[in-house]
Every structure is written in structure tokens, then in C-alpha cells.
């Protein structure tokens, strides 16, 4: 089935305890489309400036990402910069966000893109997310959305409107708490359900993911790595693996969602092993399958015996 992502394509400057990179390829739609491309045909809709390097378009094309919706206009590509804490690599501070060409982006979907089966509204201005959903010819089988503090703080009302209209929301734990105005994550998920989406996916960095799906809760750890180089893009890669698998299988059952979540975590674990999309872009089928199997072993345990009891002493 076909998958459409609308989001940012960016140049990121990041500092992590392992080093720094200036103007490296980034953006929510970049990570999402490369990750999902391993499993599903994917089309990308975004905008870049005249400074966008041909080698980066070639990289997307190499992954068979349909870039016919990647507009190139006068001006500079979106830029984001951030620094990660040396004590806790989960903590990052945004130093600067320059919307540049994104400030005037008015996506106009092609006829083919308007018929996509699955739609991922990656982290961009919620007004654009709403505009894109409005252009679809029919409601996709699944509409999922990601957002971040920049929009939760700056455009809460607009964000409410699009959250109300989607089936699935991805937020990191800080964003979910801020958006729901609720520190307890389980209650924050319940509040987000009240706004509309039937599936709420709370990304918890190195603590994994918590999913609340139509009354079912599922929690999976992050794959434990001995070295994290750059966490940028882990969330978008997670979503790319997750929605990419669902687009490939069409399986939206509880079991299908759980498997997709584990694949998303596996994909995210590769992205953080190097700067930018360097590791994500060079994966093989064997490497992903091997890590998925390791993940299975990591999380397997034996349930209670048939009598469903414990050696209880009271
Ligand atoms: P993640 O680490 O998965 O949360 O996503 C990081 C990516 O989001 C970076 O590559 C940035 O270019 C992109 N990004 C950061 N801020 C914004 C924003 N306000 N709108 C759209 N994309 C953004």
C-alpha cells in the first residue's frame, strides 16, 4: 500500500557528548521516509531551498523514496540546531530554529499523493498538517501525526484541531505531558484520547515507548546500546519503522501494532549509532532482522504456570 509523509527536510547542527556536526541532513520527513522505505513504498512532500545538496536528493532516491513532492525554491533550507546534555543524552536543548523556506510553504498534493492509503503528518506547522489532510481525496486507512514543543507552545489551538482529526499521535513524554497538561503519562494518554486519536504513542527515549491503543496498554524498552552518538531523528525513525510496517502489512490489530512498535524501536536504535542519517541509510535486511531477534530475546520471559499462582508464603 502507499504511504505519504509530509514534514521537514532540514539541515541540522548538533552537539552531543560524542562530537558535533554542522549542517547535516536532517528533518522529520527525511528520517521517516528513509526508515519506512525499507518496508513500504513511500512518497515525501516537503520543501527545501536552493542550498539543498543534490547528493541528499540522490540519497533519498537511492532508497526509492518518491521525491516528486519535494519542492525546491529560492531561499535557505529549514535549519535546526540543538545540544544534548553530557549527563543525560535524553535531554536536549533547541538552540535555534530557522523556518526559512518553510515559512511560506503551501503544500499542493499531486493527484497520486491525494490517494495515499496511509498518511503520516510529521512534525511541521499544525496548520500545514490540517491543510494536507484536507487535500486527501478520501480519508486514508490511517492518519498519524507527530509534533513537538515548538508547536505545542506556539500553536496549541491549531494543534488541537489536527489532533482531533487523526487516528494516531506520536509525542515524546515531555511533549505529551505539556500537551495534555498532565504529569502522569497514563493519564496524559487518556487526555489525548479524549481529544480524538484512538492510538497514543508516547516515545520515552532510552526508556522505550508506551502505547495506549483502544483500552490496551503496551510498553517496550529501547534497545540497550553501549554507545549513543547522536539521538537526533530517533523519534521520526521510530515512526518510520512503525508506520512503514503497518503500510506494508495493513495490520492494525493490537498484535500488529505491538510488532510495529518493536520494529520502530529497532530502527531508531540504528539511527542513534551515528550522526544524521548515516547509519540509518546503510542498513541491510539481515542487520534489521538480527536486531529484531535480539530484541525478542531481550523482552522474553516465562509467564506463570498453569495454576496461575506464585509460591506464596502467606
Ligand atoms: P527527533 O529527534 O526525532 O525529535 O527529530 C529531530 C528532527 O526534527 C531534526 O532533524 C530537525 O530538523 C527536525 N525539527 C526540529 N524542530 C522542528 C520544527 N519546529 N518543525 C519541523 N521539524 C523540526
mmCIF file of C-alpha atoms and ligand atoms in Angstrom:
data_model
loop_
_atom_site.group_PDB
_atom_site.id
_atom_site.type_symbol
_atom_site.label_atom_id
_atom_site.label_comp_id
_atom_site.label_asym_id
_atom_site.label_seq_id
_atom_site.Cartn_x
_atom_site.Cartn_y
_atom_site.Cartn_z
ATOM 1 C CA UNK A 1 0.000 0.000 0.000
ATOM 2 C CA UNK A 2 1.099 3.589 -0.458
ATOM 3 C CA UNK A 3 2.425 5.817 2.283
ATOM 4 C CA UNK A 4 2.697 9.598 2.168
ATOM 5 C CA UNK A 5 4.752 11.686 4.589
ATOM 6 C CA UNK A 6 4.630 15.447 4.858
ATOM 7 C CA UNK A 7 7.209 17.050 7.104
ATOM 8 C CA UNK A 8 10.503 18.847 7.362
ATOM 9 C CA UNK A 9 13.649 18.252 5.357
ATOM 10 C CA UNK A 10 16.386 20.108 7.148
ATOM 11 C CA UNK A 11 19.995 20.868 7.797
ATOM 12 C CA UNK A 12 20.764 20.216 11.465
ATOM 13 C CA UNK A 13 23.683 21.372 13.580
ATOM 14 C CA UNK A 14 24.047 19.220 16.659
ATOM 15 C CA UNK A 15 26.420 18.884 19.584
ATOM 16 C CA UNK A 16 26.430 15.621 21.501
ATOM 17 C CA UNK A 17 28.859 14.211 24.084
ATOM 18 C CA UNK A 18 30.399 12.254 21.157
ATOM 19 C CA UNK A 19 31.079 15.264 18.924
ATOM 20 C CA UNK A 20 29.427 17.845 16.724
ATOM 21 C CA UNK A 21 28.081 18.169 13.167
ATOM 22 C CA UNK A 22 27.213 21.320 11.229
ATOM 23 C CA UNK A 23 24.510 21.424 8.564
ATOM 24 C CA UNK A 24 23.989 17.664 8.440
ATOM 25 C CA UNK A 25 21.000 16.199 6.626
ATOM 26 C CA UNK A 26 18.019 16.019 8.993
ATOM 27 C CA UNK A 27 14.340 16.791 9.253
ATOM 28 C CA UNK A 28 11.355 14.801 10.415
ATOM 29 C CA UNK A 29 10.322 13.653 6.911
ATOM 30 C CA UNK A 30 13.884 12.669 5.995
ATOM 31 C CA UNK A 31 14.268 10.204 8.867
ATOM 32 C CA UNK A 32 10.699 8.971 8.470
ATOM 33 C CA UNK A 33 10.933 8.353 4.748
ATOM 34 C CA UNK A 34 14.297 6.582 4.821
ATOM 35 C CA UNK A 35 13.195 4.324 7.708
ATOM 36 C CA UNK A 36 9.831 3.463 6.144
ATOM 37 C CA UNK A 37 11.358 2.954 2.683
ATOM 38 C CA UNK A 38 12.876 -0.340 3.850
ATOM 39 C CA UNK A 39 9.326 -1.761 4.164
ATOM 40 C CA UNK A 40 6.871 0.220 2.057
ATOM 41 C CA UNK A 41 6.737 2.463 -0.998
ATOM 42 C CA UNK A 42 6.842 5.994 0.402
ATOM 43 C CA UNK A 43 6.293 9.474 -1.066
ATOM 44 C CA UNK A 44 7.681 12.583 0.547
ATOM 45 C CA UNK A 45 6.156 16.065 0.436
ATOM 46 C CA UNK A 46 8.376 18.858 1.760
ATOM 47 C CA UNK A 47 10.229 21.982 0.747
ATOM 48 C CA UNK A 48 13.924 22.814 0.523
ATOM 49 C CA UNK A 49 15.934 25.858 -0.526
ATOM 50 C CA UNK A 50 18.421 26.323 -3.339
ATOM 51 C CA UNK A 51 21.229 25.388 -0.901
ATOM 52 C CA UNK A 52 19.930 21.794 -0.714
ATOM 53 C CA UNK A 53 22.629 19.462 -1.968
ATOM 54 C CA UNK A 54 21.943 17.141 -4.952
ATOM 55 C CA UNK A 55 23.704 14.334 -3.059
ATOM 56 C CA UNK A 56 20.919 14.447 -0.451
ATOM 57 C CA UNK A 57 18.213 14.108 -3.083
ATOM 58 C CA UNK A 58 20.244 11.226 -4.530
ATOM 59 C CA UNK A 59 20.307 9.583 -1.094
ATOM 60 C CA UNK A 60 16.503 9.680 -0.858
ATOM 61 C CA UNK A 61 16.188 8.396 -4.421
ATOM 62 C CA UNK A 62 18.624 5.594 -3.677
ATOM 63 C CA UNK A 63 16.139 4.450 -1.048
ATOM 64 C CA UNK A 64 13.385 4.585 -3.646
ATOM 65 C CA UNK A 65 11.654 7.460 -1.828
ATOM 66 C CA UNK A 66 9.326 9.229 -4.288
ATOM 67 C CA UNK A 67 10.644 12.814 -4.204
ATOM 68 C CA UNK A 68 8.248 14.221 -6.823
ATOM 69 C CA UNK A 69 6.629 16.223 -3.995
ATOM 70 C CA UNK A 70 9.911 17.715 -2.754
ATOM 71 C CA UNK A 71 9.678 21.364 -3.798
ATOM 72 C CA UNK A 72 12.851 23.366 -4.313
ATOM 73 C CA UNK A 73 12.529 27.164 -4.115
ATOM 74 C CA UNK A 74 14.704 30.271 -3.713
ATOM 75 C CA UNK A 75 15.940 30.759 -0.166
ATOM 76 C CA UNK A 76 17.524 28.613 2.528
ATOM 77 C CA UNK A 77 16.542 25.151 3.695
ATOM 78 C CA UNK A 78 14.959 24.822 7.167
ATOM 79 C CA UNK A 79 17.624 24.771 9.876
ATOM 80 C CA UNK A 80 17.531 23.391 13.381
ATOM 81 C CA UNK A 81 20.287 23.260 15.974
ATOM 82 C CA UNK A 82 20.411 21.562 19.320
ATOM 83 C CA UNK A 83 22.728 20.431 22.076
ATOM 84 C CA UNK A 84 22.482 17.221 24.099
ATOM 85 C CA UNK A 85 23.311 17.087 27.796
ATOM 86 C CA UNK A 86 26.571 15.363 28.743
ATOM 87 C CA UNK A 87 24.927 13.835 31.858
ATOM 88 C CA UNK A 88 21.758 12.584 30.190
ATOM 89 C CA UNK A 89 21.713 12.107 26.445
ATOM 90 C CA UNK A 90 17.881 12.053 26.585
ATOM 91 C CA UNK A 91 17.936 15.749 27.437
ATOM 92 C CA UNK A 92 18.328 18.157 24.580
ATOM 93 C CA UNK A 93 18.009 21.878 24.236
ATOM 94 C CA UNK A 94 16.978 23.534 20.983
ATOM 95 C CA UNK A 95 19.442 26.354 20.313
ATOM 96 C CA UNK A 96 17.856 27.703 17.164
ATOM 97 C CA UNK A 97 15.024 27.039 14.701
ATOM 98 C CA UNK A 98 15.088 28.874 11.360
ATOM 99 C CA UNK A 99 11.965 28.096 9.346
ATOM 100 C CA UNK A 100 13.425 29.748 6.198
ATOM 101 C CA UNK A 101 11.602 28.336 3.129
ATOM 102 C CA UNK A 102 9.139 26.569 5.446
ATOM 103 C CA UNK A 103 7.680 29.916 6.473
ATOM 104 C CA UNK A 104 5.879 30.206 3.096
ATOM 105 C CA UNK A 105 5.334 26.507 2.367
ATOM 106 C CA UNK A 106 1.894 25.790 0.896
ATOM 107 C CA UNK A 107 1.810 22.081 0.073
ATOM 108 C CA UNK A 108 -0.211 21.253 -3.024
ATOM 109 C CA UNK A 109 -0.519 17.477 -3.287
ATOM 110 C CA UNK A 110 -0.459 15.749 -6.661
ATOM 111 C CA UNK A 111 -3.411 13.565 -7.649
ATOM 112 C CA UNK A 112 -1.370 10.436 -6.865
ATOM 113 C CA UNK A 113 -0.425 11.721 -3.395
ATOM 114 C CA UNK A 114 -4.058 12.625 -2.629
ATOM 115 C CA UNK A 115 -4.943 8.917 -2.947
ATOM 116 C CA UNK A 116 -2.354 7.544 -0.495
ATOM 117 C CA UNK A 117 -3.555 4.706 1.759
ATOM 118 C CA UNK A 118 -1.555 5.845 4.774
ATOM 119 C CA UNK A 119 -0.685 9.408 5.774
ATOM 120 C CA UNK A 120 1.991 10.484 8.228
ATOM 121 C CA UNK A 121 1.912 14.140 9.200
ATOM 122 C CA UNK A 122 5.452 14.500 10.508
ATOM 123 C CA UNK A 123 6.496 17.318 12.772
ATOM 124 C CA UNK A 124 5.652 20.593 10.965
ATOM 125 C CA UNK A 125 3.335 23.549 11.494
ATOM 126 C CA UNK A 126 -0.048 22.099 12.579
ATOM 127 C CA UNK A 127 -1.829 24.436 10.152
ATOM 128 C CA UNK A 128 0.037 22.736 7.303
ATOM 129 C CA UNK A 129 -0.822 19.321 8.730
ATOM 130 C CA UNK A 130 -4.526 20.249 8.667
ATOM 131 C CA UNK A 131 -4.230 21.682 5.168
ATOM 132 C CA UNK A 132 -2.659 18.449 3.874
ATOM 133 C CA UNK A 133 -5.316 16.230 5.445
ATOM 134 C CA UNK A 134 -7.967 18.436 3.805
ATOM 135 C CA UNK A 135 -6.423 17.785 0.377
ATOM 136 C CA UNK A 136 -6.770 13.992 0.519
ATOM 137 C CA UNK A 137 -9.330 12.595 -1.950
ATOM 138 C CA UNK A 138 -10.605 10.109 0.603
ATOM 139 C CA UNK A 139 -9.765 9.501 4.214
ATOM 140 C CA UNK A 140 -6.638 7.298 4.353
ATOM 141 C CA UNK A 141 -6.824 3.963 6.223
ATOM 142 C CA UNK A 142 -4.630 5.554 8.879
ATOM 143 C CA UNK A 143 -3.714 9.163 9.600
ATOM 144 C CA UNK A 144 -0.886 9.567 12.101
ATOM 145 C CA UNK A 145 0.711 12.719 13.438
ATOM 146 C CA UNK A 146 3.860 13.766 15.246
ATOM 147 C CA UNK A 147 4.504 17.143 16.848
ATOM 148 C CA UNK A 148 6.917 18.847 19.210
ATOM 149 C CA UNK A 149 7.141 21.543 21.885
ATOM 150 C CA UNK A 150 7.824 24.277 19.344
ATOM 151 C CA UNK A 151 4.231 23.855 18.069
ATOM 152 C CA UNK A 152 2.643 22.784 21.370
ATOM 153 C CA UNK A 153 3.864 26.043 22.909
ATOM 154 C CA UNK A 154 3.363 28.212 19.818
ATOM 155 C CA UNK A 155 0.209 26.916 18.089
ATOM 156 C CA UNK A 156 -1.803 24.918 20.637
ATOM 157 C CA UNK A 157 -5.243 25.738 19.185
ATOM 158 C CA UNK A 158 -4.223 24.771 15.648
ATOM 159 C CA UNK A 159 -2.588 21.618 17.013
ATOM 160 C CA UNK A 160 -5.819 20.686 18.850
ATOM 161 C CA UNK A 161 -7.721 20.837 15.565
ATOM 162 C CA UNK A 162 -5.437 18.395 13.798
ATOM 163 C CA UNK A 163 -5.038 16.070 16.810
ATOM 164 C CA UNK A 164 -8.830 15.854 16.871
ATOM 165 C CA UNK A 165 -8.835 14.671 13.246
ATOM 166 C CA UNK A 166 -6.170 11.916 13.326
ATOM 167 C CA UNK A 167 -6.176 8.238 14.378
ATOM 168 C CA UNK A 168 -2.723 8.031 15.903
ATOM 169 C CA UNK A 169 -0.488 10.508 17.715
ATOM 170 C CA UNK A 170 3.262 10.228 18.350
ATOM 171 C CA UNK A 171 4.710 12.501 21.040
ATOM 172 C CA UNK A 172 7.702 12.251 23.303
ATOM 173 C CA UNK A 173 6.983 12.059 27.012
ATOM 174 C CA UNK A 174 7.749 15.715 27.764
ATOM 175 C CA UNK A 175 5.565 16.825 24.849
ATOM 176 C CA UNK A 176 2.708 14.533 25.898
ATOM 177 C CA UNK A 177 2.851 15.926 29.441
ATOM 178 C CA UNK A 178 2.872 19.517 28.194
ATOM 179 C CA UNK A 179 0.180 18.952 25.587
ATOM 180 C CA UNK A 180 -2.157 17.142 27.999
ATOM 181 C CA UNK A 181 -1.196 19.391 30.920
ATOM 182 C CA UNK A 182 -0.819 16.229 32.979
ATOM 183 C CA UNK A 183 2.428 14.896 34.527
ATOM 184 C CA UNK A 184 1.255 11.274 34.825
ATOM 185 C CA UNK A 185 1.862 9.572 31.469
ATOM 186 C CA UNK A 186 -1.061 7.151 31.651
ATOM 187 C CA UNK A 187 -3.436 9.991 32.424
ATOM 188 C CA UNK A 188 -1.784 12.167 29.764
ATOM 189 C CA UNK A 189 -2.502 9.423 27.200
ATOM 190 C CA UNK A 190 -6.121 9.262 28.396
ATOM 191 C CA UNK A 191 -6.470 13.039 27.915
ATOM 192 C CA UNK A 192 -5.074 12.798 24.385
ATOM 193 C CA UNK A 193 -7.598 10.011 23.610
ATOM 194 C CA UNK A 194 -10.339 12.396 24.722
ATOM 195 C CA UNK A 195 -9.223 14.875 22.055
ATOM 196 C CA UNK A 196 -9.686 12.206 19.347
ATOM 197 C CA UNK A 197 -6.957 9.675 18.423
ATOM 198 C CA UNK A 198 -7.610 6.009 19.250
ATOM 199 C CA UNK A 199 -3.869 5.255 19.455
ATOM 200 C CA UNK A 200 -1.460 7.334 21.532
ATOM 201 C CA UNK A 201 2.236 6.565 21.255
ATOM 202 C CA UNK A 202 4.476 8.108 23.859
ATOM 203 C CA UNK A 203 8.183 7.957 22.999
ATOM 204 C CA UNK A 204 10.401 7.790 26.065
ATOM 205 C CA UNK A 205 13.895 7.979 24.575
ATOM 206 C CA UNK A 206 16.206 5.425 26.168
ATOM 207 C CA UNK A 207 13.262 4.286 28.325
ATOM 208 C CA UNK A 208 11.396 2.971 25.315
ATOM 209 C CA UNK A 209 7.792 3.515 24.355
ATOM 210 C CA UNK A 210 4.345 3.427 25.942
ATOM 211 C CA UNK A 211 1.362 2.770 23.690
ATOM 212 C CA UNK A 212 -2.245 3.232 24.627
ATOM 213 C CA UNK A 213 -4.425 1.654 21.952
ATOM 214 C CA UNK A 214 -8.179 1.355 22.346
ATOM 215 C CA UNK A 215 -8.037 0.361 26.008
ATOM 216 C CA UNK A 216 -4.820 -1.728 25.725
ATOM 217 C CA UNK A 217 -1.517 -0.570 27.181
ATOM 218 C CA UNK A 218 1.803 -1.796 25.774
ATOM 219 C CA UNK A 219 5.269 -0.894 26.915
ATOM 220 C CA UNK A 220 8.548 -1.797 25.199
ATOM 221 C CA UNK A 221 12.080 -0.860 26.209
ATOM 222 C CA UNK A 222 14.553 0.895 23.980
ATOM 223 C CA UNK A 223 17.220 -1.422 22.620
ATOM 224 C CA UNK A 224 20.143 -1.022 25.061
ATOM 225 C CA UNK A 225 23.197 0.246 23.172
ATOM 226 C CA UNK A 226 26.657 0.666 24.606
ATOM 227 C CA UNK A 227 27.239 3.888 22.670
ATOM 228 C CA UNK A 228 24.812 6.580 21.562
ATOM 229 C CA UNK A 229 26.408 9.048 19.149
ATOM 230 C CA UNK A 230 23.504 11.316 18.152
ATOM 231 C CA UNK A 231 19.868 10.830 19.255
ATOM 232 C CA UNK A 232 18.536 13.278 16.634
ATOM 233 C CA UNK A 233 15.871 11.690 14.483
ATOM 234 C CA UNK A 234 15.290 8.653 16.721
ATOM 235 C CA UNK A 235 11.629 9.588 17.146
ATOM 236 C CA UNK A 236 10.999 10.107 13.434
ATOM 237 C CA UNK A 237 12.868 6.912 12.595
ATOM 238 C CA UNK A 238 10.762 5.062 15.164
ATOM 239 C CA UNK A 239 7.628 6.386 13.482
ATOM 240 C CA UNK A 240 9.015 5.475 10.038
ATOM 241 C CA UNK A 241 9.658 1.860 11.027
ATOM 242 C CA UNK A 242 6.304 1.688 12.793
ATOM 243 C CA UNK A 243 4.073 3.176 10.087
ATOM 244 C CA UNK A 244 6.211 1.656 7.300
ATOM 245 C CA UNK A 245 5.470 -1.851 8.590
ATOM 246 C CA UNK A 246 1.754 -1.103 9.021
ATOM 247 C CA UNK A 247 1.650 0.282 5.481
ATOM 248 C CA UNK A 248 3.308 -2.925 4.217
ATOM 249 C CA UNK A 249 1.062 -5.346 6.131
ATOM 250 C CA UNK A 250 -2.146 -3.340 6.657
ATOM 251 C CA UNK A 251 -2.209 -4.982 10.103
ATOM 252 C CA UNK A 252 -3.742 -2.583 12.609
ATOM 253 C CA UNK A 253 -4.614 -5.281 15.149
ATOM 254 C CA UNK A 254 -3.202 -4.981 18.671
ATOM 255 C CA UNK A 255 -0.575 -7.631 17.781
ATOM 256 C CA UNK A 256 0.266 -5.759 14.565
ATOM 257 C CA UNK A 257 0.708 -2.501 16.474
ATOM 258 C CA UNK A 258 2.978 -4.162 19.043
ATOM 259 C CA UNK A 259 5.170 -5.705 16.355
ATOM 260 C CA UNK A 260 5.332 -2.368 14.544
ATOM 261 C CA UNK A 261 6.396 -0.675 17.787
ATOM 262 C CA UNK A 262 9.257 -3.124 18.257
ATOM 263 C CA UNK A 263 10.385 -2.643 14.653
ATOM 264 C CA UNK A 264 10.211 1.136 15.204
ATOM 265 C CA UNK A 265 12.446 0.789 18.269
ATOM 266 C CA UNK A 266 14.871 -1.388 16.320
ATOM 267 C CA UNK A 267 15.102 1.188 13.521
ATOM 268 C CA UNK A 268 15.513 4.070 15.997
ATOM 269 C CA UNK A 269 18.345 2.206 17.704
ATOM 270 C CA UNK A 270 20.328 2.243 14.454
ATOM 271 C CA UNK A 271 19.799 5.959 13.819
ATOM 272 C CA UNK A 272 21.359 6.967 17.156
ATOM 273 C CA UNK A 273 24.538 4.977 16.457
ATOM 274 C CA UNK A 274 25.863 7.730 14.184
ATOM 275 C CA UNK A 275 25.270 11.378 13.262
ATOM 276 C CA UNK A 276 22.493 12.425 10.893
ATOM 277 C CA UNK A 277 21.005 9.538 8.880
ATOM 278 C CA UNK A 278 24.444 7.981 8.261
ATOM 279 C CA UNK A 279 23.707 4.659 9.964
ATOM 280 C CA UNK A 280 20.022 4.538 9.054
ATOM 281 C CA UNK A 281 20.847 4.944 5.386
ATOM 282 C CA UNK A 282 23.156 1.921 5.200
ATOM 283 C CA UNK A 283 21.068 -0.851 6.778
ATOM 284 C CA UNK A 284 20.709 -4.337 5.405
ATOM 285 C CA UNK A 285 17.768 -6.709 5.808
ATOM 286 C CA UNK A 286 19.980 -9.099 7.821
ATOM 287 C CA UNK A 287 21.055 -6.389 10.282
ATOM 288 C CA UNK A 288 17.472 -5.355 10.983
ATOM 289 C CA UNK A 289 16.264 -8.949 11.342
ATOM 290 C CA UNK A 290 19.152 -9.768 13.675
ATOM 291 C CA UNK A 291 18.453 -6.826 15.950
ATOM 292 C CA UNK A 292 14.727 -7.574 15.916
ATOM 293 C CA UNK A 293 15.535 -11.121 17.112
ATOM 294 C CA UNK A 294 17.848 -9.756 19.811
ATOM 295 C CA UNK A 295 15.004 -7.505 20.899
ATOM 296 C CA UNK A 296 12.723 -10.531 21.122
ATOM 297 C CA UNK A 297 15.221 -12.336 23.366
ATOM 298 C CA UNK A 298 15.676 -9.193 25.454
ATOM 299 C CA UNK A 299 11.988 -8.921 26.263
ATOM 300 C CA UNK A 300 11.029 -12.594 26.551
ATOM 301 C CA UNK A 301 10.062 -14.050 29.906
ATOM 302 C CA UNK A 302 8.127 -17.044 31.150
ATOM 303 C CA UNK A 303 4.628 -16.397 32.439
ATOM 304 C CA UNK A 304 3.048 -18.009 35.481
ATOM 305 C CA UNK A 305 2.425 -21.759 35.341
ATOM 306 C CA UNK A 306 -0.950 -23.319 34.521
ATOM 307 C CA UNK A 307 -2.338 -22.832 38.017
ATOM 308 C CA UNK A 308 -1.620 -19.119 37.601
ATOM 309 C CA UNK A 309 -0.148 -18.896 41.080
ATOM 310 C CA UNK A 310 3.121 -17.996 42.768
ATOM 311 C CA UNK A 311 4.924 -19.894 45.548
ATOM 312 C CA UNK A 312 3.143 -17.611 48.013
ATOM 313 C CA UNK A 313 4.025 -17.992 51.735
ATOM 314 C CA UNK A 314 1.290 -16.048 53.485
HETATM 315 P P1 LIG B 1 13.517 13.898 16.595
HETATM 316 O O1 LIG B 1 14.907 13.831 17.158
HETATM 317 O O2 LIG B 1 13.037 12.609 16.027
HETATM 318 O O3 LIG B 1 12.530 14.515 17.540
HETATM 319 O O4 LIG B 1 13.531 14.898 15.335
HETATM 320 C C1 LIG B 1 14.572 15.777 15.055
HETATM 321 C C2 LIG B 1 14.344 16.393 13.694
HETATM 322 O O5 LIG B 1 13.241 17.293 13.736
HETATM 323 C C3 LIG B 1 15.561 17.201 13.295
HETATM 324 O O6 LIG B 1 16.199 16.560 12.199
HETATM 325 C C4 LIG B 1 15.022 18.593 12.941
HETATM 326 O O7 LIG B 1 15.450 19.044 11.692
HETATM 327 C C5 LIG B 1 13.508 18.443 12.965
HETATM 328 N N1 LIG B 1 12.855 19.589 13.612
HETATM 329 C C6 LIG B 1 13.263 20.248 14.730
HETATM 330 N N2 LIG B 1 12.418 21.256 15.036
HETATM 331 C C7 LIG B 1 11.434 21.239 14.104
HETATM 332 C C8 LIG B 1 10.246 22.027 13.862
HETATM 333 N N3 LIG B 1 9.898 23.033 14.674
HETATM 334 N N4 LIG B 1 9.469 21.708 12.798
HETATM 335 C C9 LIG B 1 9.805 20.686 11.997
HETATM 336 N N5 LIG B 1 10.899 19.908 12.153
HETATM 337 C C10 LIG B 1 11.719 20.163 13.188
#
